[in-house]
C-alpha positions in Angstrom: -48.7 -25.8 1.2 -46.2 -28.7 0.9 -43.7 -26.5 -0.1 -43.8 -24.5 3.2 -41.6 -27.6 4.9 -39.1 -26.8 2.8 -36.7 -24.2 4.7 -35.9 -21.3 2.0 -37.4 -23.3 -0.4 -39.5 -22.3 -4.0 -42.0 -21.2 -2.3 -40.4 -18.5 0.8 -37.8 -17.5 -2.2 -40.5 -16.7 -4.8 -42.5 -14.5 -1.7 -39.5 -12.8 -0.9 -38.5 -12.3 -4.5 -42.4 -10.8 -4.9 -42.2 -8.3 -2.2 -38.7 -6.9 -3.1 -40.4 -5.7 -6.7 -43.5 -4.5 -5.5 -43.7 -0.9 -6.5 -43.8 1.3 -3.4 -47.7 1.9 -3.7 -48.6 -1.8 -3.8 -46.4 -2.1 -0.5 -43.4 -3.1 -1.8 -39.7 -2.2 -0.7 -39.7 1.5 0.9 -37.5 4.2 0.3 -35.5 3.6 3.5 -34.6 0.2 2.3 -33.4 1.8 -1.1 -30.9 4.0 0.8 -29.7 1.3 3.2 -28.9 -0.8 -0.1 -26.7 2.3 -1.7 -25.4 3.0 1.9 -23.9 -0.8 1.8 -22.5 -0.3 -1.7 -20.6 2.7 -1.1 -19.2 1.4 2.3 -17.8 -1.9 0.7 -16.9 0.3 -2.4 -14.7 2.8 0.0 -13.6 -0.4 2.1 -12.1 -2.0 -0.6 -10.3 1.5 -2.6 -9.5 2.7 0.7 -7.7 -0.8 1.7 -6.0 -1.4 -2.1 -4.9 1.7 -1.8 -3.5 1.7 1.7 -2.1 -1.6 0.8 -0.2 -0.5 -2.3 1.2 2.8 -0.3 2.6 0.4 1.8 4.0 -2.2 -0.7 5.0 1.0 -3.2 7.3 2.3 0.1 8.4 -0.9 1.0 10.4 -1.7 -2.4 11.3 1.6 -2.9 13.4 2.0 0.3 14.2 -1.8 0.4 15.3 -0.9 -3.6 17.2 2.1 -2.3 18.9 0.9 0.5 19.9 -2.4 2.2 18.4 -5.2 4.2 20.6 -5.5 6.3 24.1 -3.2 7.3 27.7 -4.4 8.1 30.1 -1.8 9.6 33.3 -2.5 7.7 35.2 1.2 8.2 38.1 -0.5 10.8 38.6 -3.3 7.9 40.8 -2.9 4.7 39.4 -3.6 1.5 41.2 -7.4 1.3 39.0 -7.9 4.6 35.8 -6.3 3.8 35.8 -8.5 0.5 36.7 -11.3 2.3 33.6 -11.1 4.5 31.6 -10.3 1.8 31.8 -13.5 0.0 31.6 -15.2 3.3 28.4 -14.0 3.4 27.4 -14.0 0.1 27.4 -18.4 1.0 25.0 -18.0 3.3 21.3 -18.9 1.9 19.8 -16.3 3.1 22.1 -13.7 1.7 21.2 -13.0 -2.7 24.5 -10.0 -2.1 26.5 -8.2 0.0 28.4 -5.3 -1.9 30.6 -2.6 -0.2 29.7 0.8 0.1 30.7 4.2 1.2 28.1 7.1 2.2 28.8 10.6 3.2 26.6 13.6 3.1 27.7 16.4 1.0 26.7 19.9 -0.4 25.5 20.0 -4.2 25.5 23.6 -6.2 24.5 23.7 -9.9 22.7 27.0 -11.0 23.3 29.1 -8.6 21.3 26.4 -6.5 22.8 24.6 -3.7 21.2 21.7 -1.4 22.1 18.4 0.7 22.4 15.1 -0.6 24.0 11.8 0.4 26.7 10.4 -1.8 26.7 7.0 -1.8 29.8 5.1 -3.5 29.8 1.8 -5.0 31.7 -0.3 -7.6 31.0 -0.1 -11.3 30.2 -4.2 -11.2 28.0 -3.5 -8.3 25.7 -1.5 -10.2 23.5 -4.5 -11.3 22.3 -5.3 -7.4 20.4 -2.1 -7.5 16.8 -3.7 -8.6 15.2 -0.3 -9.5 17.5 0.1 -12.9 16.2 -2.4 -14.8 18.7 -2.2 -17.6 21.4 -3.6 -14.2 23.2 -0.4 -14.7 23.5 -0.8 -18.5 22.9 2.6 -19.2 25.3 4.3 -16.5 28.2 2.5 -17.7 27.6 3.8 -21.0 27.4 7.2 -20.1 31.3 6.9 -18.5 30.0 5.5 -15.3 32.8 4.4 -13.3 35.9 4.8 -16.4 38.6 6.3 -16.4 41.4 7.9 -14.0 40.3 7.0 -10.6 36.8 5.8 -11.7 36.5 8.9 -13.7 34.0 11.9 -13.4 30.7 10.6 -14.1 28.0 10.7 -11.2 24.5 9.0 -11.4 21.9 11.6 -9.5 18.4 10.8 -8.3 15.6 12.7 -10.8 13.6 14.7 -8.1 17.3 15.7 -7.0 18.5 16.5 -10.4 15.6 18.1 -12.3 12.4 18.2 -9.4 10.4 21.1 -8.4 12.7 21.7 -5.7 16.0 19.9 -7.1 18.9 21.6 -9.0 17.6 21.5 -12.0 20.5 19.7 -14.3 19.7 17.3 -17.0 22.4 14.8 -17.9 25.4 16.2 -19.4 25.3 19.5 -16.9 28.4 19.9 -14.1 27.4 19.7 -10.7 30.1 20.5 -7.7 29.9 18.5 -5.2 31.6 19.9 -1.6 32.3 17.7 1.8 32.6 18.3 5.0 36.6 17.0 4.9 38.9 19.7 4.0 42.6 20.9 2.7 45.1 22.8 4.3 46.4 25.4 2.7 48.6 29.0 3.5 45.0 30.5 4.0 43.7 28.1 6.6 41.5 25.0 5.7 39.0 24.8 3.1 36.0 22.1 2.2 37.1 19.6 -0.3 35.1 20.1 -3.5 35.2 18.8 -7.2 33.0 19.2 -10.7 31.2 16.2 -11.4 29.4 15.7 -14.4 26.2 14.1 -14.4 25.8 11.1 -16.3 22.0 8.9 -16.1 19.3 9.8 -14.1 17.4 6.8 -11.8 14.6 6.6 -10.5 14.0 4.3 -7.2 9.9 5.2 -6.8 10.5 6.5 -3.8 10.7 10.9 -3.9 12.3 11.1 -0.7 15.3 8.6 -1.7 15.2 10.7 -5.2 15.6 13.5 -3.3 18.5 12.5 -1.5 21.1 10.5 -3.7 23.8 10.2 -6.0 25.7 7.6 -6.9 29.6 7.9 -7.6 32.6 5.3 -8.5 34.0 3.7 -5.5 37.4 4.8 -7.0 36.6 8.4 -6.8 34.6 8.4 -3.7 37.7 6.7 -1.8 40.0 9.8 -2.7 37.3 12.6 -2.3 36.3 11.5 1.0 39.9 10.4 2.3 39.4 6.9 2.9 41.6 5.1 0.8 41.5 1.5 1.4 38.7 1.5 3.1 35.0 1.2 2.5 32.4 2.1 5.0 29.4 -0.1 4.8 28.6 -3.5 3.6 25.3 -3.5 1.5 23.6 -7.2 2.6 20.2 -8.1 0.3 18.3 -10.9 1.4 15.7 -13.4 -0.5 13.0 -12.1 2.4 13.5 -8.7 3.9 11.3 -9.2 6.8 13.7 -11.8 7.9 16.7 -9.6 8.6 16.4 -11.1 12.7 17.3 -14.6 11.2 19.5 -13.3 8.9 21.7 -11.1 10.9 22.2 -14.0 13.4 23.3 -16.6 10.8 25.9 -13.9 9.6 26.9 -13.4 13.3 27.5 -17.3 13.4 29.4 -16.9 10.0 31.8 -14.7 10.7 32.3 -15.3 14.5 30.7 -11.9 15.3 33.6 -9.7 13.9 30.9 -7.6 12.2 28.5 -5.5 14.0 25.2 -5.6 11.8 21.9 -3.9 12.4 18.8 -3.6 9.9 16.4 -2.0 7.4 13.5 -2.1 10.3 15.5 -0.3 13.0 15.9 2.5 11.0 12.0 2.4 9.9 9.9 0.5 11.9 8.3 2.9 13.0 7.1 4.5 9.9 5.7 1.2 8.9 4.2 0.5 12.5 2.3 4.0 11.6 1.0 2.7 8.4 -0.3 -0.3 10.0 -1.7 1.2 12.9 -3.5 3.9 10.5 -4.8 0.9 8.3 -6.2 -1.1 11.1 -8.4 2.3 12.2 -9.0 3.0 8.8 -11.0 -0.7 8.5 -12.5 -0.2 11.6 -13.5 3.3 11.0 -15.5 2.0 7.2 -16.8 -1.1 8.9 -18.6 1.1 11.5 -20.1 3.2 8.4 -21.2 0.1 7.1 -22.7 -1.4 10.1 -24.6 2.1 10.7 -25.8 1.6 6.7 -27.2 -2.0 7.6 -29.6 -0.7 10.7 -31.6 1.2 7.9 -32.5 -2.0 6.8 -34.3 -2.8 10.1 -36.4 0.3 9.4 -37.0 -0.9 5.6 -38.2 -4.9 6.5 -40.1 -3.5 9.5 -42.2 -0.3 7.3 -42.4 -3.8 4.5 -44.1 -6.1 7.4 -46.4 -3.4 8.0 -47.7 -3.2 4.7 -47.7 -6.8 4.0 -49.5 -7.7 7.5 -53.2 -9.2 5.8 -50.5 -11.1 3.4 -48.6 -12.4 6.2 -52.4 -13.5 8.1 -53.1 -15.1 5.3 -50.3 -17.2 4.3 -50.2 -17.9 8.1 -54.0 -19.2 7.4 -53.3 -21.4 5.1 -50.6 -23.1 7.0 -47.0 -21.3 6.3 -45.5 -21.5 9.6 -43.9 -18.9 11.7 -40.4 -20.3 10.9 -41.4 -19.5 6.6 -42.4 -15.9 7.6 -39.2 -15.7 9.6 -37.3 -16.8 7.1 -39.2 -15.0 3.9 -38.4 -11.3 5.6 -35.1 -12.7 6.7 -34.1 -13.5 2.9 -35.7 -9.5 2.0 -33.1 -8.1 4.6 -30.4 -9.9 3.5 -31.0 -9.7 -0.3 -31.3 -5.7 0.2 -27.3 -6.5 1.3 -26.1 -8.9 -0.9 -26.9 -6.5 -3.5 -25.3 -3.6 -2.5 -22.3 -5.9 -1.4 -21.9 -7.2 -4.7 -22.4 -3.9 -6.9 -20.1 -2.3 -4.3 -17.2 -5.1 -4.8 -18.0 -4.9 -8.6 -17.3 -1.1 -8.8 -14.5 -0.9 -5.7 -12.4 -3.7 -7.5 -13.1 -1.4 -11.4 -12.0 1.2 -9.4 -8.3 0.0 -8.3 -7.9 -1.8 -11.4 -8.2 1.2 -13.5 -7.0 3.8 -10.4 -4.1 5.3 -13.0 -6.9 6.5 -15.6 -9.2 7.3 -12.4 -6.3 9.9 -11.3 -5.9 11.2 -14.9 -9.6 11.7 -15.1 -9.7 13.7 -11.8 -7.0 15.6 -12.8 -8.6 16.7 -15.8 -11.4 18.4 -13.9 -9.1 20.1 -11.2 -6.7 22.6 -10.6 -3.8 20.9 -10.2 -3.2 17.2 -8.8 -4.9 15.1 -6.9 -1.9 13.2 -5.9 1.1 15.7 -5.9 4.2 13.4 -6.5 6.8 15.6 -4.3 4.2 16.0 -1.4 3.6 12.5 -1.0 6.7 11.4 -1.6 5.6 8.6 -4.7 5.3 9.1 -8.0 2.3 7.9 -8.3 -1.4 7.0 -6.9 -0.1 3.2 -5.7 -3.1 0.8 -5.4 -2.6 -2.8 -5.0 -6.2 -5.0 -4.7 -6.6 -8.0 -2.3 -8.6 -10.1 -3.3 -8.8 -11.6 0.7 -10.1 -7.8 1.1 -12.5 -8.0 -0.9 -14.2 -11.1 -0.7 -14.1 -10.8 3.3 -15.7 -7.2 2.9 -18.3 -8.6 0.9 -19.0 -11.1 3.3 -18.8 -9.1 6.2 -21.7 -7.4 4.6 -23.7 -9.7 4.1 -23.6 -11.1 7.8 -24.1 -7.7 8.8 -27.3 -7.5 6.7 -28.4 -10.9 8.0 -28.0 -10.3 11.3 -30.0 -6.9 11.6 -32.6 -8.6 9.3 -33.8 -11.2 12.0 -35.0 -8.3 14.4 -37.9 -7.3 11.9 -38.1 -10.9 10.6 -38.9 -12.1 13.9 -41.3 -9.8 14.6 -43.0 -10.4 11.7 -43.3 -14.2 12.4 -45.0 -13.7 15.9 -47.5 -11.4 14.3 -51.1 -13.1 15.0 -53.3 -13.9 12.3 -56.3 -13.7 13.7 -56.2 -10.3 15.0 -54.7 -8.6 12.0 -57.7 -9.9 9.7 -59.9 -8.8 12.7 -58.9 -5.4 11.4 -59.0 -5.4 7.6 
């Protein structure tokens, strides 16, 4: 037995090979081991769609309301226009800055068919329209709808779609007249009344995001200035960055810029918690699976040990004829652990089939039920997001197969210190 010095050599790979397709009556691999190799694949399976799709929630959220709203915020209301420019191209130099665009927000009441509901206004220039990334065409097809032209920037509003023509939105298509009413309001011989005005709607957008679709419309700078009374004036300073996790940096170099005469703050201090949710949740989430998955290795302690039971003469005689304790450690060691491998490896193949193809997975689920299985306005995304990691996968396929190695030496060591002598003293 010259090949037995070989450590996992022809020899230990062809026994262990031999014994995983025995049929069940000639001793081979039990039904216990059969379940703990589909209890791995579907662990590493639901690892890796439960990850990708945590993952893409996350990213989905993340551009959406960084799409929607701005990195960073500068508090220009006690500057005039002249000023607030000024500092905007001072900051615009910096190289972490991409823009920084004026703004004005207010919150307002919207009625259009005998429906009536809140939204936030927010007013920007016609030229400004491009900095938005979630209208792809920069804006193109606002401005040809009357976006932003004539008298006073005109009458032409951009509205969110969930907003505009959503389950719980006003239900306007483009071309319909919304009113619009503030909180400001006119004097008159009867007391004061809300400032309101007809508005009609021009394109739709769409930011990915169903609680920002909810909530906005966009309006001419022009016109917003002499609805809400701030003639000028503009309100806010919308401040993108190359990297929106570095709005700390960021903020201090604009600080150093313009001699702090602007009081800034950020996207995160507005949601850090909601994102410190998402990662807390994801952290359990992993631990949570990985805890399935170790429970579905153990079963493959009871599998190798019922295998070493029935392949105990086999084991006395190979141990006869010289293959060390060491070769029968290792032989049962490579069963264990080839039981995991394989269930690692179908479950990546079909987790990573799975988010790849998630959008036709949802449509064929939805075919089948009543309804959705991801409701758009509950969830507040338009779609099932899934975004696959390949570090996630390959480290969940690994993390298998440790686990299946390690809870494969218990049964593999026992097997090596069984004696040979007394188990053919008994056949």
């Amino acid at each position: 037995m010259s090949q037995a010095a070989a450590p996992f050599g022809k020899l230990e790979r062809t026994l262990a090979w031999r014994y995983l397709r025995a049929k069940r009556e000639h001793g081979g691999a039990s039904l216990i081991s059969i379940i703990s190799f589909v209890g791995i694949f579907f662990a590493v399976a639901a690892l890796i769609i439960t990850m990708s799709i945590m993952s893409g929630f996350r990213a989905t959220l993340l551009d959406a309301l960084l799409g929607g709203q701005p990195h960073v915020y500068g508090v220009v209301n006690s500057f005039t226009e002249e000023e607030a420019d000024a500092l905007a191209k001072q900051i615009e130099a910096l190289p972490e800055v991409v823009s920084a665009r004026p703004y004005i927000e207010e919150y307002v009441l919207v009625t259009a068919n005998g429906r009536k509901t809140g939204a936030a206004v927010r007013a920007l220039r016609k030229e400004d329209l491009s900095t938005l990334p979630f209208l792809k065409d920069g804006g193109a097809s606002a401005i040809a709808d009357g976006f932003g032209e004539g008298k006073n920037g005109g009458n032409v509003i951009m509205m969110g779609s969930f907003l505009a023509a959503g389950r719980e939105g006003l239900g306007v298509r483009p071309g319909d007249k919304v009113e619009i009413i503030t909180s400001q309001s006119n004097s008159s011989v009867v007391g004061a009344t809300p400032r309101s005005k007809t508005y009609k709607v021009g394109d739709l957008f769409s930011t990915g995001s169903v609680e920002l679709d909810m909530a906005y419309i966009f309006m001419p700078m022009e016109q917003a200035q002499i609805l809400f009374q701030s003639k000028g004036h503009y309100q806010m300073l919308d401040i993108r960055l190359k990297d929106p996790d570095k709005t700390h940096e960021a903020m201090q170099a604009i600080a150093t810029a313009t001699g702090n005469g602007l009081y800034t703050f950020d996207w995160k201090s507005q949601r850090a918690a909601y994102f410190n949710a998402l990662k807390v949740e994801r952290t359990m989430v992993r631990l949570l699976v990985m805890v399935i998955m170790g429970i579905a290795t153990l079963n493959i302690i009871v599998g190798v040990v019922m295998l070493v039971k029935n392949k105990t003469r086999d084991i006395a005689i190979l141990r006869t004829m010289g293959l060390g304790r060491g070769g029968v450690l290792r032989v049962f060691l490579m069963v264990g652990t080839v039981l995991g491998t394989l269930g690692a490896l179908l479950g990546m193949a079909v987790g990573v089939l799975f988010v790849m193809n998630i959008g036709a997975v949802e449509a064929f689920i939805n075919f089948f039920i009543d309804g959705k299985v991801f409701d758009a306005e509950t969830y507040g995304l338009a779609h099932l997001p899934a975004i696959l990691d390949w570090w996630d996968v390959f480290s969940t396929g690994l993390y298998a197969l440790l686990m299946s190695a390690g809870v494969s030496i218990i049964p593999a060591w026992w097997a090596s210190r069984q004696d040979p002598v007394g188990a053919l003293r008994f056949e």
